[in-house]
GROMACS .gro file of C-alpha atoms in nm:
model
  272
    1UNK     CA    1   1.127  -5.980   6.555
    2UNK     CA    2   1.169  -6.215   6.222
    3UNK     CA    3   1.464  -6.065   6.103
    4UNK     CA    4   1.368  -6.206   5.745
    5UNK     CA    5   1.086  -5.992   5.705
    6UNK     CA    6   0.934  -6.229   5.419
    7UNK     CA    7   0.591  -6.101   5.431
    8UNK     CA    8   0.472  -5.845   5.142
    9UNK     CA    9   0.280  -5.661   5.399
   10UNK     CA   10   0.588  -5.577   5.592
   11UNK     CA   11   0.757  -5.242   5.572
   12UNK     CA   12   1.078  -5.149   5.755
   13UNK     CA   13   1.080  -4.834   5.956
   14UNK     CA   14   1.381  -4.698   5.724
   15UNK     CA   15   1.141  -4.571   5.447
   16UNK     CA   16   1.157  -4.834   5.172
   17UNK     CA   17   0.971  -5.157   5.151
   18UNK     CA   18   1.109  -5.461   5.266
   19UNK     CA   19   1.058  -5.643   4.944
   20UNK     CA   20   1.203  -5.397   4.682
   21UNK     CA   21   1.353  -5.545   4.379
   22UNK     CA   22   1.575  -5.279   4.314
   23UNK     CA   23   1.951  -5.417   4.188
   24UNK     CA   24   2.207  -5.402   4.361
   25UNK     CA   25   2.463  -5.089   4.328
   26UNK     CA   26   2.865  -5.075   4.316
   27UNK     CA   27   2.835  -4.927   4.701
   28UNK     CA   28   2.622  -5.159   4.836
   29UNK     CA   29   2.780  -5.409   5.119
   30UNK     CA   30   2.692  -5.816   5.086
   31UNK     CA   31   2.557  -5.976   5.384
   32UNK     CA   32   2.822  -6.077   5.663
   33UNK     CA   33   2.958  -5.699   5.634
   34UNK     CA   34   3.023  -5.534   5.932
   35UNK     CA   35   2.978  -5.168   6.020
   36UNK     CA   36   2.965  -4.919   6.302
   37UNK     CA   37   2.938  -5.233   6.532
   38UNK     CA   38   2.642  -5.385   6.316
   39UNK     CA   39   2.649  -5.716   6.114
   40UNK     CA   40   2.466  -5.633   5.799
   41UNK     CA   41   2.202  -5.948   5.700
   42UNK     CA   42   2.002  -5.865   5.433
   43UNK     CA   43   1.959  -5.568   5.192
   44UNK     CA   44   1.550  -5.434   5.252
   45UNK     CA   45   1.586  -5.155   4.957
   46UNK     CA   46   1.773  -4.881   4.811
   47UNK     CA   47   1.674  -4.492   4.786
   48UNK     CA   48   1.798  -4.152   4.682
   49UNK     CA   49   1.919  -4.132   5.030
   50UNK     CA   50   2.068  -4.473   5.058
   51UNK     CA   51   2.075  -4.873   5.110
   52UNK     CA   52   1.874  -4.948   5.387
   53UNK     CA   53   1.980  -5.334   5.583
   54UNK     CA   54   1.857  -5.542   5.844
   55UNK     CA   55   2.152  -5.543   6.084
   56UNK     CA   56   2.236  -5.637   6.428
   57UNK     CA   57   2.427  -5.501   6.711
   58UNK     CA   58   2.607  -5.823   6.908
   59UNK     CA   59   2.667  -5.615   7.182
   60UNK     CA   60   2.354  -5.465   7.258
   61UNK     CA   61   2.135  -5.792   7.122
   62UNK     CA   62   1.948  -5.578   6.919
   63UNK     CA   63   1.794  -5.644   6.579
   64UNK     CA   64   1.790  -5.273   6.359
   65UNK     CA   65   1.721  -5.098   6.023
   66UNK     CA   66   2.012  -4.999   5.893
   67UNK     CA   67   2.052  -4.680   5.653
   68UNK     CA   68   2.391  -4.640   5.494
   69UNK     CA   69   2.344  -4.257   5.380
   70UNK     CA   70   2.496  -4.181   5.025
   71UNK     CA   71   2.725  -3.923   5.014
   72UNK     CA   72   2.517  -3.699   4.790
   73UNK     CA   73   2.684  -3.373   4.931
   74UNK     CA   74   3.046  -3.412   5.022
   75UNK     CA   75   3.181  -3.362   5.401
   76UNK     CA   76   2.886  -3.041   5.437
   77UNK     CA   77   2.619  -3.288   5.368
   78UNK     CA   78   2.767  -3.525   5.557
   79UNK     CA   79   2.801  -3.301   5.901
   80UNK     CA   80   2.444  -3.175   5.828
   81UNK     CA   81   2.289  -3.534   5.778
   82UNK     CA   82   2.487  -3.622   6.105
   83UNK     CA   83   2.375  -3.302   6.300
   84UNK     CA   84   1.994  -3.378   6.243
   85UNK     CA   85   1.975  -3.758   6.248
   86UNK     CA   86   2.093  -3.737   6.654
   87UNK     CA   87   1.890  -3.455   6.687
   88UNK     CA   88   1.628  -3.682   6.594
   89UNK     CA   89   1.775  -3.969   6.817
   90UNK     CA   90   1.721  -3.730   7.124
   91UNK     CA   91   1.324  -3.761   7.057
   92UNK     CA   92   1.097  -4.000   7.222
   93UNK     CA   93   0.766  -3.992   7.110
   94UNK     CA   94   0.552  -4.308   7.034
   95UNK     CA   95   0.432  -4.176   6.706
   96UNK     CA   96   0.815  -4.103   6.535
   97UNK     CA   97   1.025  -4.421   6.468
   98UNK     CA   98   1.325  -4.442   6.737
   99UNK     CA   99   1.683  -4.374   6.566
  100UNK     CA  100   1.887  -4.598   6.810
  101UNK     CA  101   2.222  -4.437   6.732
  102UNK     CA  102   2.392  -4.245   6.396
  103UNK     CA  103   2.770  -4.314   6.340
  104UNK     CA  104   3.041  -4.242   6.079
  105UNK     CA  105   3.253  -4.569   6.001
  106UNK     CA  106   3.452  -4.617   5.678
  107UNK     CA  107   3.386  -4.264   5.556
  108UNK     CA  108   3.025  -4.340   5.549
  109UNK     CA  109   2.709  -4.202   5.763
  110UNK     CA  110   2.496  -4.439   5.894
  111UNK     CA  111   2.139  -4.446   6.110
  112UNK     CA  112   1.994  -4.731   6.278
  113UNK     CA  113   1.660  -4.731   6.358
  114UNK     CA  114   1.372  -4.910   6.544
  115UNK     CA  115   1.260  -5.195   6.276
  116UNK     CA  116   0.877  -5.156   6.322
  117UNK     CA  117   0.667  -5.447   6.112
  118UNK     CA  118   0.351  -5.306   5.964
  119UNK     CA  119   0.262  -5.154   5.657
  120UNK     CA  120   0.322  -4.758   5.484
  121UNK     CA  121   0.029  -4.583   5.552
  122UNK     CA  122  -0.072  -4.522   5.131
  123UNK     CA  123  -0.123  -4.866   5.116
  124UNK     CA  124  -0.286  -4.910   5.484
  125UNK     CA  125  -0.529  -4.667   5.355
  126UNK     CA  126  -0.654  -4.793   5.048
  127UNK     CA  127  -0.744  -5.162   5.187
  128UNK     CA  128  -1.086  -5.275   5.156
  129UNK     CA  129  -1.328  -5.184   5.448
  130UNK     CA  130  -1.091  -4.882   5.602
  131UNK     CA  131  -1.331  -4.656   5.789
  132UNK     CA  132  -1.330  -4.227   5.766
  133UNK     CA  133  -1.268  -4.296   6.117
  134UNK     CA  134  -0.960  -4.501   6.086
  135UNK     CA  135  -0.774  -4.290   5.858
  136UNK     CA  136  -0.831  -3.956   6.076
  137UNK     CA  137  -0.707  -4.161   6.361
  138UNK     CA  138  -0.421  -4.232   6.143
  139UNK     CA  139  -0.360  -3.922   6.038
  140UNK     CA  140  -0.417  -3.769   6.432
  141UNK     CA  141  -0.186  -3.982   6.526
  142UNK     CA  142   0.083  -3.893   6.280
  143UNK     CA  143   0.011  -3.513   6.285
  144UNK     CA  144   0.113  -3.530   6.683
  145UNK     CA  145   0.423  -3.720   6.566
  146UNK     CA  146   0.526  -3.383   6.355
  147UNK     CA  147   0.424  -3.158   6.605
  148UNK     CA  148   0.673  -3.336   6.868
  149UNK     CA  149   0.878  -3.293   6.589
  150UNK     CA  150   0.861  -2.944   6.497
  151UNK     CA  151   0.862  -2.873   6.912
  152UNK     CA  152   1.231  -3.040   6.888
  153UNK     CA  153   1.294  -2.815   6.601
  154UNK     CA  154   1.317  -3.102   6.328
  155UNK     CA  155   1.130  -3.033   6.021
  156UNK     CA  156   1.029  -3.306   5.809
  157UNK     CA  157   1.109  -3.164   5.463
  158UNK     CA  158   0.923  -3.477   5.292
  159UNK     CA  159   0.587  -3.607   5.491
  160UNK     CA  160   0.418  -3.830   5.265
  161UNK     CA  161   0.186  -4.099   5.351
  162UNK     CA  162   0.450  -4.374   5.260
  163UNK     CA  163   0.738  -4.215   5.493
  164UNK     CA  164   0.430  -4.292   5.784
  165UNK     CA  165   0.451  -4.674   5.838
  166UNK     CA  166   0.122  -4.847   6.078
  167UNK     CA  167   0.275  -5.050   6.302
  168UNK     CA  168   0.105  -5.428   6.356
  169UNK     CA  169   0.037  -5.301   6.686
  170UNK     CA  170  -0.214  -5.047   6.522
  171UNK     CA  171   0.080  -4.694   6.633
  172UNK     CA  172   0.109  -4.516   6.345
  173UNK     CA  173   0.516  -4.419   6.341
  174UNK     CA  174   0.619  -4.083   6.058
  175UNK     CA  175   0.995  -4.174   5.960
  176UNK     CA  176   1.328  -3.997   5.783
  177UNK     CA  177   1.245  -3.669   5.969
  178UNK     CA  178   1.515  -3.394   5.835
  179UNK     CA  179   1.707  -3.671   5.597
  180UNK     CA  180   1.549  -3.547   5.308
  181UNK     CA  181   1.763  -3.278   5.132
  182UNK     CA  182   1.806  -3.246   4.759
  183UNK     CA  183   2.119  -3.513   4.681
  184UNK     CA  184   2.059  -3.554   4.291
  185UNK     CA  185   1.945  -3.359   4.015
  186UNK     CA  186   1.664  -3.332   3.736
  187UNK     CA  187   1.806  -3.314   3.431
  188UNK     CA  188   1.597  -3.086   3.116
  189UNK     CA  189   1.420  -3.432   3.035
  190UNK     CA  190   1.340  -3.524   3.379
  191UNK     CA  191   1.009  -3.260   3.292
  192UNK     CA  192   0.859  -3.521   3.120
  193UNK     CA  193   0.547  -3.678   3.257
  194UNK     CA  194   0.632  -3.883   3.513
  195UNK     CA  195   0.452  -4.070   3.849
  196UNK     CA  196   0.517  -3.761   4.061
  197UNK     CA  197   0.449  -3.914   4.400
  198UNK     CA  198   0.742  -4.125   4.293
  199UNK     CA  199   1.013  -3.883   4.257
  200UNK     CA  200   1.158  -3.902   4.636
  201UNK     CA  201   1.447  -3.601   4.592
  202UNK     CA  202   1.476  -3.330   4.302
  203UNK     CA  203   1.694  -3.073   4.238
  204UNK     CA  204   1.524  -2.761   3.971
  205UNK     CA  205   1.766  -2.563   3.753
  206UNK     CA  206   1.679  -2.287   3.982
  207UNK     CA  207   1.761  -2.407   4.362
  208UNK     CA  208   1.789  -2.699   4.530
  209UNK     CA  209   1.430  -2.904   4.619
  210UNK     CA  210   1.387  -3.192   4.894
  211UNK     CA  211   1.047  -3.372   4.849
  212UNK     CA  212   0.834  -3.568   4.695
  213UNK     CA  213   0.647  -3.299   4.435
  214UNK     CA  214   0.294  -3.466   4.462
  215UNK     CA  215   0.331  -3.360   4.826
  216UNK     CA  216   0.595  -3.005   4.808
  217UNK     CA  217   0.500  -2.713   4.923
  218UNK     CA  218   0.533  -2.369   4.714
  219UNK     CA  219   0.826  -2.267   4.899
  220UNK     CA  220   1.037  -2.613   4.854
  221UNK     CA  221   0.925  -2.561   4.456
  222UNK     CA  222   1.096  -2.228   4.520
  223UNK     CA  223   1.392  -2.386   4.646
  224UNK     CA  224   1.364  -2.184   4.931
  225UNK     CA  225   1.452  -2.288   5.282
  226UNK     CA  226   1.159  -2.503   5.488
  227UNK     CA  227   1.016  -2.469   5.831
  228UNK     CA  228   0.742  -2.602   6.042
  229UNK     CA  229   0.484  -2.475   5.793
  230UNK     CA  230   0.608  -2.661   5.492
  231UNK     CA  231   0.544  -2.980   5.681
  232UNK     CA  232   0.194  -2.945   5.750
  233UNK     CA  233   0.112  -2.810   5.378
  234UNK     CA  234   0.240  -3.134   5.327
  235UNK     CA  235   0.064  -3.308   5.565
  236UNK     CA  236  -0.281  -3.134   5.447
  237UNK     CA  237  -0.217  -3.270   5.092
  238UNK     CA  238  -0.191  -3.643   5.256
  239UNK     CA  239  -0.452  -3.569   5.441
  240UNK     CA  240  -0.699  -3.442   5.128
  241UNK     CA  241  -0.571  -3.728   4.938
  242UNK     CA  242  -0.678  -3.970   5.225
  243UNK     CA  243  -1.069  -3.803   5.243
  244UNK     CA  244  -1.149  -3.765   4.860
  245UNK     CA  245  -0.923  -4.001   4.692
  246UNK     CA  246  -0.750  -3.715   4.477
  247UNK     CA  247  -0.498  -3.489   4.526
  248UNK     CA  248  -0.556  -3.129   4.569
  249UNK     CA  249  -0.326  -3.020   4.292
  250UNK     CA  250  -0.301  -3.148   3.972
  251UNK     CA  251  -0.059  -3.169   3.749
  252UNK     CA  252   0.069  -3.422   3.477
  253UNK     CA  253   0.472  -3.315   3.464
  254UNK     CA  254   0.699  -3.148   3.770
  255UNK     CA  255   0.634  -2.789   3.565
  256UNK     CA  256   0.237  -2.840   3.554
  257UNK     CA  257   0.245  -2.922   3.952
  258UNK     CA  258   0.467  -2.659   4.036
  259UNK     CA  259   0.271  -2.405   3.869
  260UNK     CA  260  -0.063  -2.547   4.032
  261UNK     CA  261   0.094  -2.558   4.377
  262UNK     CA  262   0.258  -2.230   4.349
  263UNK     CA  263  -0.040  -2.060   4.203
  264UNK     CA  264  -0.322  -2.175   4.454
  265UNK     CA  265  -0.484  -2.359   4.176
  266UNK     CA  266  -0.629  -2.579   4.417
  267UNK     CA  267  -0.895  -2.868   4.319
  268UNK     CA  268  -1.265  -2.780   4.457
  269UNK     CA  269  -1.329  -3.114   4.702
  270UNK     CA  270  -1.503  -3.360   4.450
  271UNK     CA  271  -1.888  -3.344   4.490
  272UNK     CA  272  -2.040  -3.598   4.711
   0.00000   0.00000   0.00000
């Protein structure tokens, strides 16, 4: 595995693309740093969750994605984002990226996971020529990566088509199962119009919301806790989005989607 990862059609499987520009942040680690056993060698992209690294493990010769976890919610978040990341490292299945190990070093939580080369499945889908066919494979083959999930008792709590990455070797691998749990906060002006599918973690004034909101179901609007179910509303938005090239809920702000999602204001499938 090129542990440069220089192409732009390369995604890691840690959820953030391997050629983000984003700067770099007072708690980020140069290269050379060691942690938890890994060497740290090049920073693929930050997140509301964390930094995400190429790193590798001397001792086990293994090359890894790295995600250093920000500490978003104090020693409780920290024992709950340990609890379900090794729950997650106790499932095998060929469609849910492999977390190798999760550790504590330094006072911080880290996961390494399988480093997959391919590319997130919202851009996969939109390249020139993709077949109907393709895509429902796709999306087959990611819906029985949730359901080995939700059989293991993990729920997702943010399935989106670019947390699914398409590996070169054509598996289709869903990533960050259970690490997405409200760590920031919208503030009164965050209503504004915004990209919603861009949003990765919100918090409303009225309970805590993990998700993307292009993609939330009504009861993570709610703030309300999540099971299977929320997942595969989730996965049926993807899933619309993929057939007719739209959404099924519109919106232009966070308040306009809620209400749409929320309300079962629900698009009609576009004609044709």
């Amino acid at each position: 595995m090129d542990a440069t990862l220089d192409s732009d059609r390369t995604r890691t499987s840690a959820g953030v693309d391997a050629v983000l520009p984003a700067p770099a942040e007072a708690d980020e680690r140069p290269p050379g740093s060691a942690l938890g056993g890994y060497v740290l060698l090049r920073r693929l992209g930050a997140g509301g969750m964390g930094v995400v690294y190429t790193a590798y493990h001397g001792g086990l010769d293994r090359m890894v994605a790295l995600k250093v976890v920000r500490d978003g919610g104090g020693a409780a978040g920290r024992t709950q984002t340990l609890r379900e990341a090794r729950a997650l490292a106790r499932l095998s299945h060929p469609n849910v990226v492999h977390v190798y190990e999760v550790g504590e070093a330094s006072g911080e939580v880290y996961v390494a996971m399988e480093l997959v080369e391919g590319e997130p499945l919202d851009r996969w889908q939109s390249a020139a020529g993709r077949t109907l066919r393709e895509r429902l494979d796709a999306y087959a083959q990611a819906a029985r990566g949730l359901q080995a999930a939700h059989q293991a008792g993990l729920v997702h709590r943010d399935f989106k088509p670019s947390n699914v990455i398409v590996g070169a070797d054509g598996r289709v691998r869903v990533l960050d199962f259970g690490l997405a749990r409200a760590q920031r906060t919208l503030g009164e002006d965050d209503t504004r119009p915004r990209a919603l599918a861009s949003i990765d973690l919100a918090q409303s004034l009225d309970g805590a919301i993990a998700g993307t909101p292009a993609y939330m179901s009504p009861e993570q609007f709610a703030g309300l806790e999540v099971d299977a179910r929320s997942d595969v509303f989730s996965f049926a938005v993807a899933l619309w989005e993929s057939l007719y090239g739209e959404r099924p809920y519109g919106g232009r702000t966070f308040e306009e989607l809620k209400a749409a999602v929320t309300g079962g204001e629900r698009r009609p499938p576009p004609a044709g």
